Coordinates of C-alpha atoms and ligand atoms in Angstrom, one line a residue:
X1 CA 41.0 174.2 137.0
X2 CA 44.4 173.3 138.3
X3 CA 43.0 174.1 141.8
X4 CA 40.1 171.6 141.3
X5 CA 42.5 168.9 140.2
X6 CA 44.7 169.6 143.2
X7 CA 41.7 169.4 145.6
X8 CA 40.6 166.1 144.0
X9 CA 44.1 164.7 144.4
X10 CA 44.0 165.8 148.1
X11 CA 40.6 164.2 148.6
X12 CA 41.8 160.9 147.1
X13 CA 44.9 161.0 149.3
X14 CA 42.7 161.7 152.4
X15 CA 40.6 158.7 151.6
X16 CA 43.7 156.5 151.2
X17 CA 43.2 156.1 147.5
X18 CA 45.4 153.5 145.9
X19 CA 49.0 154.4 145.0
X20 CA 49.7 151.7 142.6
X21 CA 48.7 148.3 141.3
X22 CA 50.0 145.0 140.2
X23 CA 52.0 143.5 143.0
X24 CA 50.3 140.9 145.3
X25 CA 50.6 141.3 149.0
X26 CA 49.7 138.6 151.6
X27 CA 46.7 139.8 153.6
X28 CA 46.9 139.9 157.3
X29 CA 43.9 138.6 159.1
X30 CA 42.3 141.0 161.6
X31 CA 39.3 139.8 163.5
X32 CA 36.1 141.9 162.9
X33 CA 34.9 143.4 166.2
X34 CA 31.1 143.4 165.9
X35 CA 30.4 146.7 167.7
X36 CA 27.8 149.4 166.9
X37 CA 30.0 150.5 164.1
X38 CA 32.6 148.6 162.1
X39 CA 35.3 150.9 160.7
X40 CA 36.4 149.3 157.5
X41 CA 40.0 149.4 156.3
X42 CA 41.1 151.6 153.4
X43 CA 40.7 150.0 150.0
X44 CA 43.8 148.2 148.8
X45 CA 44.9 148.3 145.2
X46 CA 47.6 145.7 145.4
X47 CA 45.9 142.6 146.8
X48 CA 44.4 139.6 145.2
X49 CA 44.9 138.0 141.9
X50 CA 44.8 139.8 138.5
X51 CA 41.3 140.6 137.2
X52 CA 41.9 138.0 134.5
X53 CA 42.5 135.3 137.1
X54 CA 39.5 136.4 139.0
X55 CA 37.4 136.1 135.9
X56 CA 38.7 132.5 135.4
X57 CA 37.9 131.6 139.0
X58 CA 34.5 133.3 139.3
X59 CA 31.8 130.7 140.0
X60 CA 28.8 130.3 142.3
X61 CA 29.4 128.5 145.7
X62 CA 26.7 127.6 148.1
X63 CA 28.7 125.9 150.8
X64 CA 30.6 128.1 153.3
X65 CA 32.8 127.4 156.3
X66 CA 31.4 129.0 159.5
X67 CA 34.6 131.0 159.8
X68 CA 33.9 134.7 159.4
X69 CA 35.7 137.0 156.9
X70 CA 38.7 138.9 158.2
X71 CA 38.4 142.7 158.5
X72 CA 40.6 142.9 155.4
X73 CA 38.3 140.6 153.4
X74 CA 35.1 142.3 154.7
X75 CA 36.5 145.7 154.0
X76 CA 37.6 144.7 150.5
X77 CA 34.4 143.0 149.4
X78 CA 32.1 145.7 150.7
X79 CA 34.2 148.4 149.0
X80 CA 34.4 146.3 145.8
X81 CA 30.6 146.1 145.8
X82 CA 29.5 149.5 146.8
X83 CA 32.6 151.7 147.7
X84 CA 33.6 155.1 146.5
X85 CA 36.5 155.0 144.1
X86 CA 36.4 158.7 143.2
X87 CA 36.0 160.8 146.3
X88 CA 36.0 164.0 144.3
X89 CA 32.5 163.2 143.1
X90 CA 31.4 160.3 145.3
X91 CA 31.2 157.9 142.4
X92 CA 31.4 154.2 143.1
X93 CA 33.3 151.1 142.0
X94 CA 29.9 150.1 140.5
X95 CA 28.3 152.1 137.7
X96 CA 24.7 153.4 138.1
X97 CA 22.1 154.2 135.5
X98 CA 21.8 158.0 135.2
X99 CA 24.3 158.3 138.1
X100 CA 21.4 158.1 140.6
X101 CA 22.7 155.4 142.9
X102 CA 19.5 154.0 144.3
X103 CA 21.1 151.0 145.9
X104 CA 21.4 150.7 149.7
X105 CA 23.7 148.1 151.0
X106 CA 23.1 145.9 154.1
X107 CA 25.4 143.4 155.6
X108 CA 23.9 140.4 157.4
X109 CA 26.2 138.6 159.9
X110 CA 25.5 136.1 162.7
X111 CA 25.9 139.0 165.2
X112 CA 23.6 141.5 163.5
X113 CA 22.6 143.6 160.5
X114 CA 24.6 146.7 159.4
X115 CA 24.1 149.3 156.8
X116 CA 27.0 150.6 154.7
X117 CA 28.0 154.2 154.7
X118 CA 30.2 154.5 151.6
X119 CA 31.5 158.0 152.4
X120 CA 32.7 157.0 155.8
X121 CA 33.5 153.5 154.5
X122 CA 32.0 152.0 157.7
X123 CA 29.2 149.7 158.7
X124 CA 26.6 150.8 161.2
X125 CA 24.5 148.3 163.1
X126 CA 20.8 148.6 162.5
X127 CA 19.7 145.3 164.1
X128 CA 21.3 143.0 166.7
X129 CA 21.0 139.3 166.4
X130 CA 21.1 136.7 163.7
X131 CA 18.7 137.7 160.9
X132 CA 20.6 136.0 158.1
X133 CA 17.8 133.7 157.1
X134 CA 15.6 136.7 156.3
X135 CA 18.2 137.8 153.7
X136 CA 17.5 134.8 151.5
X137 CA 15.2 132.0 150.6
X138 CA 17.7 129.0 150.7
X139 CA 19.0 127.2 153.8
X140 CA 22.7 128.0 153.2
X141 CA 22.0 131.7 153.5
X142 CA 21.1 131.3 157.2
X143 CA 24.7 130.2 158.0
X144 CA 26.7 132.1 155.3
X145 CA 29.2 134.3 157.2
X146 CA 28.2 137.4 155.2
X147 CA 25.1 138.2 153.1
X148 CA 25.3 141.5 151.3
X149 CA 21.8 142.7 150.5
X150 CA 21.1 145.4 148.0
X151 CA 17.9 147.3 148.4
X152 CA 16.7 149.9 145.9
X153 CA 15.4 153.2 147.1
X154 CA 12.9 154.3 144.5
X155 CA 12.7 157.8 145.8
X156 CA 15.9 158.8 143.9
X157 CA 13.8 158.4 140.7
X158 CA 11.1 160.8 141.9
X159 CA 10.5 163.6 139.3
X160 CA 12.1 161.6 136.5
X161 CA 9.9 160.8 133.6
X162 CA 10.7 157.1 133.6
X163 CA 8.0 154.4 133.7
X164 CA 7.9 152.6 137.1
X165 CA 8.6 149.2 135.5
X166 CA 11.7 150.6 133.8
X167 CA 12.9 152.2 137.1
X168 CA 12.7 148.7 138.8
X169 CA 14.6 147.3 135.8
X170 CA 17.3 149.9 136.1
X171 CA 17.6 149.4 139.9
X172 CA 18.0 145.7 139.3
X173 CA 20.7 146.3 136.8
X174 CA 22.5 148.6 139.2
X175 CA 22.4 146.0 141.9
X176 CA 23.8 143.4 139.5
X177 CA 26.9 145.5 139.0
X178 CA 27.4 145.7 142.8
X179 CA 27.0 142.0 143.1
X180 CA 29.4 141.1 140.2
X181 CA 32.0 143.4 141.7
X182 CA 31.6 141.4 145.0
X183 CA 31.8 138.1 143.1
X184 CA 35.0 139.2 141.3
X185 CA 36.6 140.5 144.5
X186 CA 35.7 137.1 146.1
X187 CA 37.2 135.1 143.2
X188 CA 40.3 137.3 143.3
X189 CA 40.9 136.8 147.0
X190 CA 40.2 133.1 147.5
X191 CA 36.7 133.6 148.8
X192 CA 33.5 132.0 147.7
X193 CA 30.3 133.7 146.7
X194 CA 26.9 133.4 145.1
X195 CA 24.6 135.9 143.5
X196 CA 21.1 135.7 145.0
X197 CA 17.9 137.0 143.5
X198 CA 15.7 135.7 146.3
X199 CA 15.0 137.0 149.8
X200 CA 12.4 136.4 152.5
X201 CA 9.1 138.2 152.3
X202 CA 10.0 139.6 155.7
X203 CA 13.1 141.3 154.6
X204 CA 11.9 144.9 154.3
X205 CA 9.8 144.6 157.4
X206 CA 12.8 143.3 159.3
X207 CA 14.9 146.3 158.1
X208 CA 12.1 148.7 158.9
X209 CA 11.8 149.8 155.3
X210 CA 8.6 151.1 153.6
X211 CA 7.8 148.7 150.7
X212 CA 6.2 151.6 148.8
X213 CA 9.7 153.2 148.6
X214 CA 12.1 150.3 148.8
X215 CA 12.4 146.9 147.2
X216 CA 14.9 144.0 147.4
X217 CA 17.0 144.1 144.3
X218 CA 19.7 141.4 144.7
X219 CA 22.1 139.9 147.2
X220 CA 25.4 138.1 147.4
X221 CA 26.5 135.5 150.0
X222 CA 30.2 135.5 150.7
X223 CA 32.4 133.2 152.7
X224 CA 35.3 130.8 152.8
Ligands
FMN301 C1 20.4 137.6 138.7 C2 20.8 136.3 139.4 C3 20.1 135.7 140.4 C4 20.5 134.5 141.0 N1 19.8 134.1 142.1 C5 20.3 133.0 142.7 C6 19.6 132.5 143.9 O1 18.6 133.1 144.3 N2 20.1 131.4 144.5 C7 21.2 130.7 144.0 O2 21.6 129.7 144.6 N3 21.8 131.1 142.9 C8 21.4 132.2 142.2 N4 22.1 132.7 141.1 C9 23.3 132.0 140.7 C10 23.0 131.2 139.4 O3 22.3 130.0 139.8 C11 24.4 130.8 138.8 O4 25.1 131.9 138.5 C12 24.2 129.8 137.7 O5 23.8 128.6 138.1 C13 25.5 129.6 136.9 O6 26.5 129.1 137.7 P1 27.9 129.9 138.0 O7 27.6 131.2 138.7 O8 28.7 129.0 138.8 O9 28.5 130.1 136.7 C14 21.7 133.9 140.5 C15 22.4 134.4 139.4 C16 22.0 135.6 138.9 C17 22.8 136.2 137.8

């Protein structure tokens, strides 16, 4: 048992798990290099406002500056939404019904579309070019610096005796947890965000995803 605890502690340390909390640190601003992969920075436990302040500041914003997020901000908001906070068992910042984690996270930027690999805490490009408009159904989405799109993978529910309608409901609820984590990160770090329940009909086709297996669950636009 002690061995398992020691291994878990080692795994957390390897991932750069937080050492403490409370103090605020000014964030440096590193430009994101939009390559085939974007290695995100280790999650920080001492940045931003308190959770209480973030809750007071949480609101929907639909006007964003063209300025992209820094690597620190991008890393933080993606991790807050969909990152692993317990490397020992790969559990995430967001809860998931039955612990099944059906949500796949895509990041739409001006330069391309990336999928998020939570274990490696990196973004991998799946499409080049500006596809942001496809990630939503409102004009501001096409220019928002970052649109995080949460797609549910129904295959994780295969073999479970749960009615299809309820599965979709659970997936949507999972996605809402991811989105609210992103909203609170944004509010706590001086960023703007808005939850979005709408996407273009062409979203899955653009991502090359089979609509029999995947569906758009929810999205969040983030910017300054
Ligand atoms: C599930 C859900 C879906 C939403 N979808 C959209 C959307 O597609 N577009 C949008 O502009 N706002 C959307 N919103 C944001 C709401 O319009 C917003 O939360 C509401 O007007 C209250 O404003 P507040 O967030 O500033 O408190 C959505 C919110 C939720 C919870």
